[in-house]
Each structure stands twice: as C-alpha cells, then as structure tokens.
Short mmCIF file of N, CA, C and O in Angstrom, two decimals:
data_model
loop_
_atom_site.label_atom_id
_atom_site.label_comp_id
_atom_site.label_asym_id
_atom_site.label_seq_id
_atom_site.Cartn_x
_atom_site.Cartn_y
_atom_site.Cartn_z
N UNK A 1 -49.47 21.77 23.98
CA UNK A 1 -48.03 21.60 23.85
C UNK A 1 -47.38 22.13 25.12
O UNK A 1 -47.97 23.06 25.66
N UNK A 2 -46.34 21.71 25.65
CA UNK A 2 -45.51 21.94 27.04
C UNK A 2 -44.11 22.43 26.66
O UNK A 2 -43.39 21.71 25.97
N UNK A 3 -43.72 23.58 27.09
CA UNK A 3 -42.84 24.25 26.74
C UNK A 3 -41.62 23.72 27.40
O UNK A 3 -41.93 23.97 28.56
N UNK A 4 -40.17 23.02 27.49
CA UNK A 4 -39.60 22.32 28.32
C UNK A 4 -37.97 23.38 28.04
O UNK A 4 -37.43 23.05 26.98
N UNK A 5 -37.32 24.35 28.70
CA UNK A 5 -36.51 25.03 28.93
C UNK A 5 -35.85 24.69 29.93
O UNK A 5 -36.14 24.57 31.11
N UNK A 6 -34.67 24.51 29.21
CA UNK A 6 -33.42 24.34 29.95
C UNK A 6 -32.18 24.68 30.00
O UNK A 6 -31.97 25.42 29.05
N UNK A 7 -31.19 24.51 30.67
CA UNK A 7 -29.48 24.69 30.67
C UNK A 7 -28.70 23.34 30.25
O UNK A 7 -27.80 23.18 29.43
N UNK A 8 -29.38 22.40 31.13
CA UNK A 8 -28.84 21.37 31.94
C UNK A 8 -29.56 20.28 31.74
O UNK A 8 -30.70 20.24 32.20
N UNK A 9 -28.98 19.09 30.93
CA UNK A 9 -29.47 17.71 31.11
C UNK A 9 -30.10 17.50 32.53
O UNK A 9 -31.19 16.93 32.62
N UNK A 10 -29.61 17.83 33.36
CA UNK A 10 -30.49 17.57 34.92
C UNK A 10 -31.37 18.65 34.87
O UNK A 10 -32.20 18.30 35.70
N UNK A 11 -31.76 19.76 34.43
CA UNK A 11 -32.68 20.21 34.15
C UNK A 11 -33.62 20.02 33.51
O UNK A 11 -34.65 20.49 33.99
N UNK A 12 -33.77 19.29 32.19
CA UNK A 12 -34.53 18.55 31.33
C UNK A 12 -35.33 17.41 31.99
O UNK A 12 -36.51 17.11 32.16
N UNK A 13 -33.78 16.80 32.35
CA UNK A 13 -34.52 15.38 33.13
C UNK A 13 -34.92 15.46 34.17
O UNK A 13 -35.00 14.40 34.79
N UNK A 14 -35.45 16.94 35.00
CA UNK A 14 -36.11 16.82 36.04
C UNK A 14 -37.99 17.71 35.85
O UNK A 14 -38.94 17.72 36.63
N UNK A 15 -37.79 18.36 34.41
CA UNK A 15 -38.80 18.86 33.72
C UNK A 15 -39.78 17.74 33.03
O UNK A 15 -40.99 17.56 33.17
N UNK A 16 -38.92 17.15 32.32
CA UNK A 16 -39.85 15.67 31.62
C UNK A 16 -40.07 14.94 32.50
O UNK A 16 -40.94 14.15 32.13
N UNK A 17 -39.65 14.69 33.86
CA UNK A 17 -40.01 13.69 34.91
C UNK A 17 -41.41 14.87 35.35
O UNK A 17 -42.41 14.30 35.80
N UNK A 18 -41.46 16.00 35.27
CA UNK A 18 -42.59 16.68 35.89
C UNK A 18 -44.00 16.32 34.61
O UNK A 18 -45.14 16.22 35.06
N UNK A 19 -43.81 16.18 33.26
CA UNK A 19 -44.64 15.71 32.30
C UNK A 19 -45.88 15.35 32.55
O UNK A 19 -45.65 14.56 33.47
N UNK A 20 -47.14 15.33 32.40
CA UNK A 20 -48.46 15.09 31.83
C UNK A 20 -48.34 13.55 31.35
O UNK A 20 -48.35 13.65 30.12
N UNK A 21 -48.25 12.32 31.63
CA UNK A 21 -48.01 11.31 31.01
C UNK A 21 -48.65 11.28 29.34
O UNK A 21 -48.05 10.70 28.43
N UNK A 22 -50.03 12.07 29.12
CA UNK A 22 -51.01 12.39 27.83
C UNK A 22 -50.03 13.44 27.28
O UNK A 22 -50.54 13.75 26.21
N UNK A 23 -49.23 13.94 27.39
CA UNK A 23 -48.84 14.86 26.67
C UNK A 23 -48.67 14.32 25.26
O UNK A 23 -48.63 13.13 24.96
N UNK A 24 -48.57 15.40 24.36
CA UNK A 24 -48.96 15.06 22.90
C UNK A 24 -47.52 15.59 22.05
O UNK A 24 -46.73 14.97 21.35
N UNK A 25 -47.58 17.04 22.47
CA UNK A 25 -46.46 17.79 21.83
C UNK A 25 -45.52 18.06 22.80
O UNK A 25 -45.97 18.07 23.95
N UNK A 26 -44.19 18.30 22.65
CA UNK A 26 -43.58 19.27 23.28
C UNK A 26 -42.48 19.89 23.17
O UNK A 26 -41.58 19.09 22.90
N UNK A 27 -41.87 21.62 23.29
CA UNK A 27 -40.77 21.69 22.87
C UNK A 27 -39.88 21.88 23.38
O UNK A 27 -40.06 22.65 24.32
N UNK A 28 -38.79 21.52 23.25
CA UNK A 28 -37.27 21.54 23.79
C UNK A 28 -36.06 22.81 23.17
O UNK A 28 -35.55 22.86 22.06
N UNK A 29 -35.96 23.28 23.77
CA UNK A 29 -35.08 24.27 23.38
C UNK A 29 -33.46 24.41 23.50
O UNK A 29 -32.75 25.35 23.85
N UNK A 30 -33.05 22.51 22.90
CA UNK A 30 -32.03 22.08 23.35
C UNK A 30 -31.74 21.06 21.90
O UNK A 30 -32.69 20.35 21.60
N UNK A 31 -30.66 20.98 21.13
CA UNK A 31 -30.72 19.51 20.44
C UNK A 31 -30.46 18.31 21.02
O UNK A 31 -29.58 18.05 21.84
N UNK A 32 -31.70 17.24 20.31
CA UNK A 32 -32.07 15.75 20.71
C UNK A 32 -30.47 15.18 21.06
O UNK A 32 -29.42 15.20 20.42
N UNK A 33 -30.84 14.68 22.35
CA UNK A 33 -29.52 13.49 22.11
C UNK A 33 -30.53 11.85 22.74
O UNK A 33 -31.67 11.57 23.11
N UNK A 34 -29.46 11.29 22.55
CA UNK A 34 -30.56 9.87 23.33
C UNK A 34 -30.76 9.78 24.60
O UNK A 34 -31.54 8.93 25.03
N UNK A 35 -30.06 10.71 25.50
CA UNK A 35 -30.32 10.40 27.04
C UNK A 35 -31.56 11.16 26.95
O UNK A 35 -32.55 10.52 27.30
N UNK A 36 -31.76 12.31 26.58
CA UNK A 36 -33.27 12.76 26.54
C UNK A 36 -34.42 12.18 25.78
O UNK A 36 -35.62 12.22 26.03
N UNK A 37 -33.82 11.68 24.85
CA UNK A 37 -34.81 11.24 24.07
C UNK A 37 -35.49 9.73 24.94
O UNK A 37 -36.69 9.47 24.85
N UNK A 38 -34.72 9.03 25.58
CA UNK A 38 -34.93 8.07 26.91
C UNK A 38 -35.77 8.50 27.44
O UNK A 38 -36.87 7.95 27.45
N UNK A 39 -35.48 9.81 28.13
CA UNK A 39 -36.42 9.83 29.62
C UNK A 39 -37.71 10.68 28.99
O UNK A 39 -38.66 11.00 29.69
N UNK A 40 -37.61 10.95 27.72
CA UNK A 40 -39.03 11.83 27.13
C UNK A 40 -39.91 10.33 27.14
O UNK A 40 -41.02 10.31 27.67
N UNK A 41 -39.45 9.36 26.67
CA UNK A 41 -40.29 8.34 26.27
C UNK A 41 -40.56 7.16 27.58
O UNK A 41 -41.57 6.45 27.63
N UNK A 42 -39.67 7.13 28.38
CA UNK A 42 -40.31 6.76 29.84
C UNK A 42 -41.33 7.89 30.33
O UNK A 42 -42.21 7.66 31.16
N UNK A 43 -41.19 8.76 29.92
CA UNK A 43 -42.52 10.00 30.80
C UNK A 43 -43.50 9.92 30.14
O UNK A 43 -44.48 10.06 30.88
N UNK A 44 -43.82 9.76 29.00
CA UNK A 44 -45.01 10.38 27.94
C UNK A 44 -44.90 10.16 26.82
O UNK A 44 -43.93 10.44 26.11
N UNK A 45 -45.83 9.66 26.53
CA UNK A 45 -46.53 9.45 24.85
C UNK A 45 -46.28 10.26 23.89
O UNK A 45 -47.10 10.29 22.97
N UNK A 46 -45.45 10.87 23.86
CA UNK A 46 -45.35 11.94 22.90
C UNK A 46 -45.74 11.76 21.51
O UNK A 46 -45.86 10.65 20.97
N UNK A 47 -45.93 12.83 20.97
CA UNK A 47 -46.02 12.42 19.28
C UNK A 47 -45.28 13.37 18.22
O UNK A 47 -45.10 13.28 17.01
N UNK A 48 -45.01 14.16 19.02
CA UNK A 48 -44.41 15.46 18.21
C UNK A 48 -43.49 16.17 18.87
O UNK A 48 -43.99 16.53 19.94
N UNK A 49 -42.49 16.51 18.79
CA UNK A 49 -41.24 17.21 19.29
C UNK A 49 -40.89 18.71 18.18
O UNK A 49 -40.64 18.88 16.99
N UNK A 50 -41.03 19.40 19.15
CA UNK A 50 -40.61 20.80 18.36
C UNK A 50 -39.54 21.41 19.13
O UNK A 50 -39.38 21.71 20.31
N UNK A 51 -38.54 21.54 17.61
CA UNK A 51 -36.77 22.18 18.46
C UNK A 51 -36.90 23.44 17.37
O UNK A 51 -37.13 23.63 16.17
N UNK A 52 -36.63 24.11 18.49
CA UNK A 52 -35.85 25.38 17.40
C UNK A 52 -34.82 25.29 15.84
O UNK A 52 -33.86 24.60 16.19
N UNK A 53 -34.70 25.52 14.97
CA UNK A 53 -34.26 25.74 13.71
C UNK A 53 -32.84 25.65 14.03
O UNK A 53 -32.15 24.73 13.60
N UNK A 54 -32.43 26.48 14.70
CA UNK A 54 -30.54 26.16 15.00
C UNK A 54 -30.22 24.60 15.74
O UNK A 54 -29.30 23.84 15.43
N UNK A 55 -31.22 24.39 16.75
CA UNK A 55 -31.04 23.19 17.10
C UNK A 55 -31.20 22.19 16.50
O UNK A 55 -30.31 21.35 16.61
N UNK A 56 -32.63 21.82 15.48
CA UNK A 56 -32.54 21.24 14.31
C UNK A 56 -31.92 20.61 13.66
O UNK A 56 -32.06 19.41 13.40
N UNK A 57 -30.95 21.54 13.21
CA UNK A 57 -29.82 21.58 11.99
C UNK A 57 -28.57 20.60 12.81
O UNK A 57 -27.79 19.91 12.16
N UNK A 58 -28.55 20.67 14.29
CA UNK A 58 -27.11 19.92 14.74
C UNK A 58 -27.94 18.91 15.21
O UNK A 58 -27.15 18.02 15.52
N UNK A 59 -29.17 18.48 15.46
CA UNK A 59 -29.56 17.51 15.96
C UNK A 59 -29.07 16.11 15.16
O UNK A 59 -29.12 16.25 13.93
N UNK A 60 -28.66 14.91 15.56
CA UNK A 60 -28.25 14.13 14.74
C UNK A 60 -29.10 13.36 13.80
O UNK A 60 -30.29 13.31 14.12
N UNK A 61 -28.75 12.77 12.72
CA UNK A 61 -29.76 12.59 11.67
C UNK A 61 -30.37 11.08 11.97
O UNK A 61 -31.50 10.61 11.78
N UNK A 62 -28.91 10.40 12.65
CA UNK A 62 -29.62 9.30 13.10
C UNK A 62 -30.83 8.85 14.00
O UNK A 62 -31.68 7.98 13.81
N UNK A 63 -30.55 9.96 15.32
CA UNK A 63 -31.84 10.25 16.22
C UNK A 63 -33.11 10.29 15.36
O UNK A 63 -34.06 9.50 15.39
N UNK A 64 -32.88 11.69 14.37
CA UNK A 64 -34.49 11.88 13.56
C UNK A 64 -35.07 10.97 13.20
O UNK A 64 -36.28 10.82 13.34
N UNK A 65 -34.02 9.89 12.44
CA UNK A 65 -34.61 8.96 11.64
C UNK A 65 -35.00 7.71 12.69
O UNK A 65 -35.86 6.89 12.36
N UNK A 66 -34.28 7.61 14.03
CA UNK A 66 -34.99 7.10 14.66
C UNK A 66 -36.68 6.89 15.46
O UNK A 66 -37.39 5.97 15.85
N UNK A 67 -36.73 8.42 15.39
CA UNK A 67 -37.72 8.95 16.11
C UNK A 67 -38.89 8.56 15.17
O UNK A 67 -39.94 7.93 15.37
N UNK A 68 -38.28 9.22 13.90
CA UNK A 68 -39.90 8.87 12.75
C UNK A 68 -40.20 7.54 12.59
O UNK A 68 -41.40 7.30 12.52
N UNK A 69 -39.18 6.30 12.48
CA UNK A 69 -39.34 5.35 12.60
C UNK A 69 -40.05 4.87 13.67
O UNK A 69 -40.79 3.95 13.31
N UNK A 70 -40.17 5.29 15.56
CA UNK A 70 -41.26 4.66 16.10
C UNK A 70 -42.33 5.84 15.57
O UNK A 70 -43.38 5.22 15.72
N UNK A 71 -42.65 6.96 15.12
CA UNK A 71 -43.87 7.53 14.67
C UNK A 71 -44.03 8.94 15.73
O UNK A 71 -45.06 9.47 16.16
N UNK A 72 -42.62 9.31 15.94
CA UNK A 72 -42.49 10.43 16.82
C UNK A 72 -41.78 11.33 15.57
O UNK A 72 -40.68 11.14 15.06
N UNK A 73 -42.89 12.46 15.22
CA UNK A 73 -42.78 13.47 14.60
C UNK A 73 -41.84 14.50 14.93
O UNK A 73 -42.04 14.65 16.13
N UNK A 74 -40.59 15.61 14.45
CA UNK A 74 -39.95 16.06 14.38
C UNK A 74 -39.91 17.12 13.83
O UNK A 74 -39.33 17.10 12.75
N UNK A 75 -40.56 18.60 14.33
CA UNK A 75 -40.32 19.88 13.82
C UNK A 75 -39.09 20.68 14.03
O UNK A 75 -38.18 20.36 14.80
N UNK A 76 -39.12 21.81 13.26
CA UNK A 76 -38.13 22.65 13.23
C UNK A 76 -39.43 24.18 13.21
O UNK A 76 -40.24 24.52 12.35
N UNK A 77 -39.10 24.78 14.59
CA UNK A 77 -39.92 26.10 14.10
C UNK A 77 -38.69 27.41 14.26
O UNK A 77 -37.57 27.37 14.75
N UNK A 78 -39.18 28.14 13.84
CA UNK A 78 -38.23 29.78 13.67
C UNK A 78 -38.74 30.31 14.40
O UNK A 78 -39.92 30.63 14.26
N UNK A 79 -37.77 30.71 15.79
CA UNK A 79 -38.57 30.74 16.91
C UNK A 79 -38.68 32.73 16.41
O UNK A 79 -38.11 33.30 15.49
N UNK A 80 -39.58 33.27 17.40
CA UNK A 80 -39.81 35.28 16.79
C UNK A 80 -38.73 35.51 17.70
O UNK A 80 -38.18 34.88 18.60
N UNK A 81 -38.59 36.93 17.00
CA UNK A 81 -37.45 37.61 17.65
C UNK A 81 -37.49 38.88 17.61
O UNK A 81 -38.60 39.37 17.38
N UNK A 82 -36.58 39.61 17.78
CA UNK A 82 -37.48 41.35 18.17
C UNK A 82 -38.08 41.69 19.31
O UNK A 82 -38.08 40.77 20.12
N UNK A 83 -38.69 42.87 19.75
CA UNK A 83 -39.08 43.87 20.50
C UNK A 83 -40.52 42.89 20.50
O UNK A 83 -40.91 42.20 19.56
N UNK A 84 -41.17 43.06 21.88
CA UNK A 84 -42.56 42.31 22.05
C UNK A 84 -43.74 43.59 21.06
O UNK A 84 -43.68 44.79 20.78
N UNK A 85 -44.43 42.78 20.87
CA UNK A 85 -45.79 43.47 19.87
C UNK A 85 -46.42 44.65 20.77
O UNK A 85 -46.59 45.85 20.58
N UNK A 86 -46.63 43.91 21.67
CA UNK A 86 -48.14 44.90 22.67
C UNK A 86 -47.58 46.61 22.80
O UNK A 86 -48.31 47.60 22.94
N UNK A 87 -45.96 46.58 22.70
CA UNK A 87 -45.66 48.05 22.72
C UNK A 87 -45.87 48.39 20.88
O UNK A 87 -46.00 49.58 20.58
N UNK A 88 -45.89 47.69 20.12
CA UNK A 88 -45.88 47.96 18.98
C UNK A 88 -47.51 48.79 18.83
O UNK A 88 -47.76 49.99 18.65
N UNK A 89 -48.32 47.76 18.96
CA UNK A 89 -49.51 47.72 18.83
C UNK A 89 -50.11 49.42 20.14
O UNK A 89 -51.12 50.10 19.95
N UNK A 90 -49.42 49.57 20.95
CA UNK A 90 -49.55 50.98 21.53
C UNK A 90 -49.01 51.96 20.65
O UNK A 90 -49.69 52.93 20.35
N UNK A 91 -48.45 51.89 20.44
CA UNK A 91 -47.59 52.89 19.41
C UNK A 91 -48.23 53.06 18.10
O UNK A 91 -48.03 54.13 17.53
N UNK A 92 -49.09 52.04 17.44
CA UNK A 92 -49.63 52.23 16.32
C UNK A 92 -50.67 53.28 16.82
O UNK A 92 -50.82 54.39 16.32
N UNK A 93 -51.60 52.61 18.21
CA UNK A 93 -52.92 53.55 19.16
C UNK A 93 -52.39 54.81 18.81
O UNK A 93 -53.26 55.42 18.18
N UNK A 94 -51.08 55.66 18.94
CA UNK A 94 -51.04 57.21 18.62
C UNK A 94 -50.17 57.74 18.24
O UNK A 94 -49.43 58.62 18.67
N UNK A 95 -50.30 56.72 16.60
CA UNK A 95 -49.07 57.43 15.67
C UNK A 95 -49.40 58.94 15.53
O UNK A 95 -48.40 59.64 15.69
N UNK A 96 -50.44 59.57 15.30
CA UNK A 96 -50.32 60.98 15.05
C UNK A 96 -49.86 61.94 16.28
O UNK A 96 -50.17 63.07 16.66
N UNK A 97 -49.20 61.21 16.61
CA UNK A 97 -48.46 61.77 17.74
C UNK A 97 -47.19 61.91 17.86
O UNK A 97 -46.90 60.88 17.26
N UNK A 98 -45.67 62.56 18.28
CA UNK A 98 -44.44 62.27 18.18
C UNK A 98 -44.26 61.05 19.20
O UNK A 98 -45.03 60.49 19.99
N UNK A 99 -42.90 60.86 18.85
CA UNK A 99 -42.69 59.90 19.69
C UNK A 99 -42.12 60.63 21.16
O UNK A 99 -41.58 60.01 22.08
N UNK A 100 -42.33 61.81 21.13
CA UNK A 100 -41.55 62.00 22.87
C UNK A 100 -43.51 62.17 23.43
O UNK A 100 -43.79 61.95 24.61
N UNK A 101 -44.50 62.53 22.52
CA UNK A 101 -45.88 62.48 23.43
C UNK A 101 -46.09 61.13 23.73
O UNK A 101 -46.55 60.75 24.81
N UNK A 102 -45.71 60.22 22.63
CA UNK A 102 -46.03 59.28 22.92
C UNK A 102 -45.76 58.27 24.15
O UNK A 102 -46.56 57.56 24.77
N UNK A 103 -44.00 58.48 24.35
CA UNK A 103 -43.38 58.04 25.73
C UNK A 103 -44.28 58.71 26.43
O UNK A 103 -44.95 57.92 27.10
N UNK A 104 -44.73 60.31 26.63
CA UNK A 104 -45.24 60.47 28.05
C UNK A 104 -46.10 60.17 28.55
O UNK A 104 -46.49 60.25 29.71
N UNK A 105 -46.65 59.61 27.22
CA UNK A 105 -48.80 59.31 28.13
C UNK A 105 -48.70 57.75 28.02
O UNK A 105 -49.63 57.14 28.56
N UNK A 106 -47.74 57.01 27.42
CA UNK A 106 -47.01 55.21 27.73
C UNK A 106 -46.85 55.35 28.74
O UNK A 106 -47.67 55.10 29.61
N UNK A 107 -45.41 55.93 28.96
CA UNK A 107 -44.82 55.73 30.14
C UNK A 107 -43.74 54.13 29.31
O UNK A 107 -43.33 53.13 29.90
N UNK A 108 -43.60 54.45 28.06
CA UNK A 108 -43.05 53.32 27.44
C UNK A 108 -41.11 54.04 27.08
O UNK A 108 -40.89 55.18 26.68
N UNK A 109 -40.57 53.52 27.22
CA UNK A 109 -39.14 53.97 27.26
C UNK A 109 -39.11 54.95 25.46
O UNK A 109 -39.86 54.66 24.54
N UNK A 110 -38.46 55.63 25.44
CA UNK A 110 -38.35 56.87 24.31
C UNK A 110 -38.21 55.94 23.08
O UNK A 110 -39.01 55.65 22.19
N UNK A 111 -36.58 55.46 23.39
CA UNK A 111 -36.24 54.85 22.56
C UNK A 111 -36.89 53.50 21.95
O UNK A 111 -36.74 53.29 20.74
N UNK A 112 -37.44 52.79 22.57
CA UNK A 112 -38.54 51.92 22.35
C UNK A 112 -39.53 52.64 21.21
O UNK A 112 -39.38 52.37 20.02
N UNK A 113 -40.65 53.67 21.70
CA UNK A 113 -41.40 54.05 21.01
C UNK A 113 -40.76 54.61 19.62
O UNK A 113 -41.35 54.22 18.61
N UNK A 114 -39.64 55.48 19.42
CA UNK A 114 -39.11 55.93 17.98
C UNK A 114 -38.89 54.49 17.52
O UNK A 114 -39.41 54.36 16.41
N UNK A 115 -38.30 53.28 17.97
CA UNK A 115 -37.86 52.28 17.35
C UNK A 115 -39.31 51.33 16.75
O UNK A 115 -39.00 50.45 15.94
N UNK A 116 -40.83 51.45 17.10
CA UNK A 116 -41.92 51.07 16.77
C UNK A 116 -42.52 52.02 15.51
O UNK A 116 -42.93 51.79 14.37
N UNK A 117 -42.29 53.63 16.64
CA UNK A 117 -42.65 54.88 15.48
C UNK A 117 -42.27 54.84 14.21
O UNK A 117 -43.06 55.00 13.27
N UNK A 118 -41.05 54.62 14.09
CA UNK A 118 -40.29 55.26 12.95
C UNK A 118 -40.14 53.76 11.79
O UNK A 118 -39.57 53.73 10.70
N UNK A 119 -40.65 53.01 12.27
CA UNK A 119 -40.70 51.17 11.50
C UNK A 119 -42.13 51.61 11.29
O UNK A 119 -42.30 51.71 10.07
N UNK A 120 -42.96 51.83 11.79
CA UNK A 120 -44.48 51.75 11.07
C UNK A 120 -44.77 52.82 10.30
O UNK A 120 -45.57 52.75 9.36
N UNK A 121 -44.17 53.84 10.61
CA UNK A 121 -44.13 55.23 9.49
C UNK A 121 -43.39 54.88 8.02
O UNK A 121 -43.56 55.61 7.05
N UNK A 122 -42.73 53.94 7.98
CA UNK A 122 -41.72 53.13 6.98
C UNK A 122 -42.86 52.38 6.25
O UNK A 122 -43.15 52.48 5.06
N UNK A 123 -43.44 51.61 7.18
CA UNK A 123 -44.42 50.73 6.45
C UNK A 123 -45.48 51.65 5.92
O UNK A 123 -45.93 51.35 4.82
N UNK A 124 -45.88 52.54 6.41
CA UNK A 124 -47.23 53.24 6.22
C UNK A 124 -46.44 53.93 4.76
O UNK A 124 -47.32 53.75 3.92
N UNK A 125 -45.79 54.31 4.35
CA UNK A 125 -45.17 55.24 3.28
C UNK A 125 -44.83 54.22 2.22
O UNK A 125 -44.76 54.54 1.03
N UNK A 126 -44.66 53.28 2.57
CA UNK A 126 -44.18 52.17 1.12
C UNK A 126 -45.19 52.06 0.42
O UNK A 126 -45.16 51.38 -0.60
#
C-alpha cells in the first residue's frame, strides 16, 4: 500500500503521477473528489482506496458508488492517535522505578514518562 499525503490538489496530482503503475492499494488523506479520482486512474490500477474515517463520512456518495461500480474498493480506517508506543513500551522496561529515575536513565522527557507511568499503573491495578 502507498501512503499519498497532501495539502494541495497539485500536491496529490504530482504524488499519483509519481505512482507504481501495479499499485494495488493506496491511501489518501484527503476526501475523494473526481479530479483525483481521474488522475488515480490514469496512473494505476488501483483496487482499493483507504481514506481516513472523517474524510469518509464527507466523501460524496455518488463518487463511492461510482468507484464500486468499476470494482474500486473503498475503506474507511480510524487512523491511531496518541503518544508513539516505543516510549510506552520503555516505560513499561522500568515500571518499578519512579518516573523522575525513569526520565534519567531514558533521557525521555518527565512528563512523557508520568503520562505512560501513571496509564499503565491504572491498567496494572484494574
């Protein structure tokens, strides 16, 4: 799958002109209109389009139903949100630890670590 991020219709349309012609999936982090939906299908074979859940919802219904009709599939995913894991997953490495030892031998910001610490000490007690 090819991740396609943008601002700007000329941003899009200069990302899908960069395309894999085999590409299979790809997602857009923009709702469908037809000028994109054009130049996705002059670039590549697509078969599956994945938009974010907010975008989704305003994408027009006519587009969708266009798309499934030539056999171009249409997701909606919930994109994650929150603080990245890998500090989580350090922080679990030395819960028996406070969280100011823990910043010092990270080197991970304070408040970061109490905000991992004090959520998995929550979970661990339920």
């Amino acid at each position: 799958m090819k991740y396609l991020r943008g601002h700007s219709f000329e941003e899009f349309v200069e990302k899908i002109e960069n395309l894999d012609a085999e590409e299979d999936a790809i997602y857009i982090n923009t709702e469908l209109s037809k000028n994109i939906i054009i130049e996705i299908l002059e670039s590549c074979e697509v078969k599956k389009i994945i938009l974010p859940e907010s975008k989704f919802k305003r994408t027009n219904k006519k587009v969708l139903g266009a798309l499934k009709e030539i056999g171009i599939e249409v997701k909606s995913i919930k994109p994650t949100t929150g603080r990245p894991t890998s500090k989580k997953e350090i922080v679990e490495k030395y819960i028996e630890k406070t969280p100011k030892e823990i910043s010092e031998i990270t080197q991970i910001p304070i408040k970061t670590v109490e905000y991992h610490y004090y959520k998995i000490k929550k979970a661990i007690s339920q």
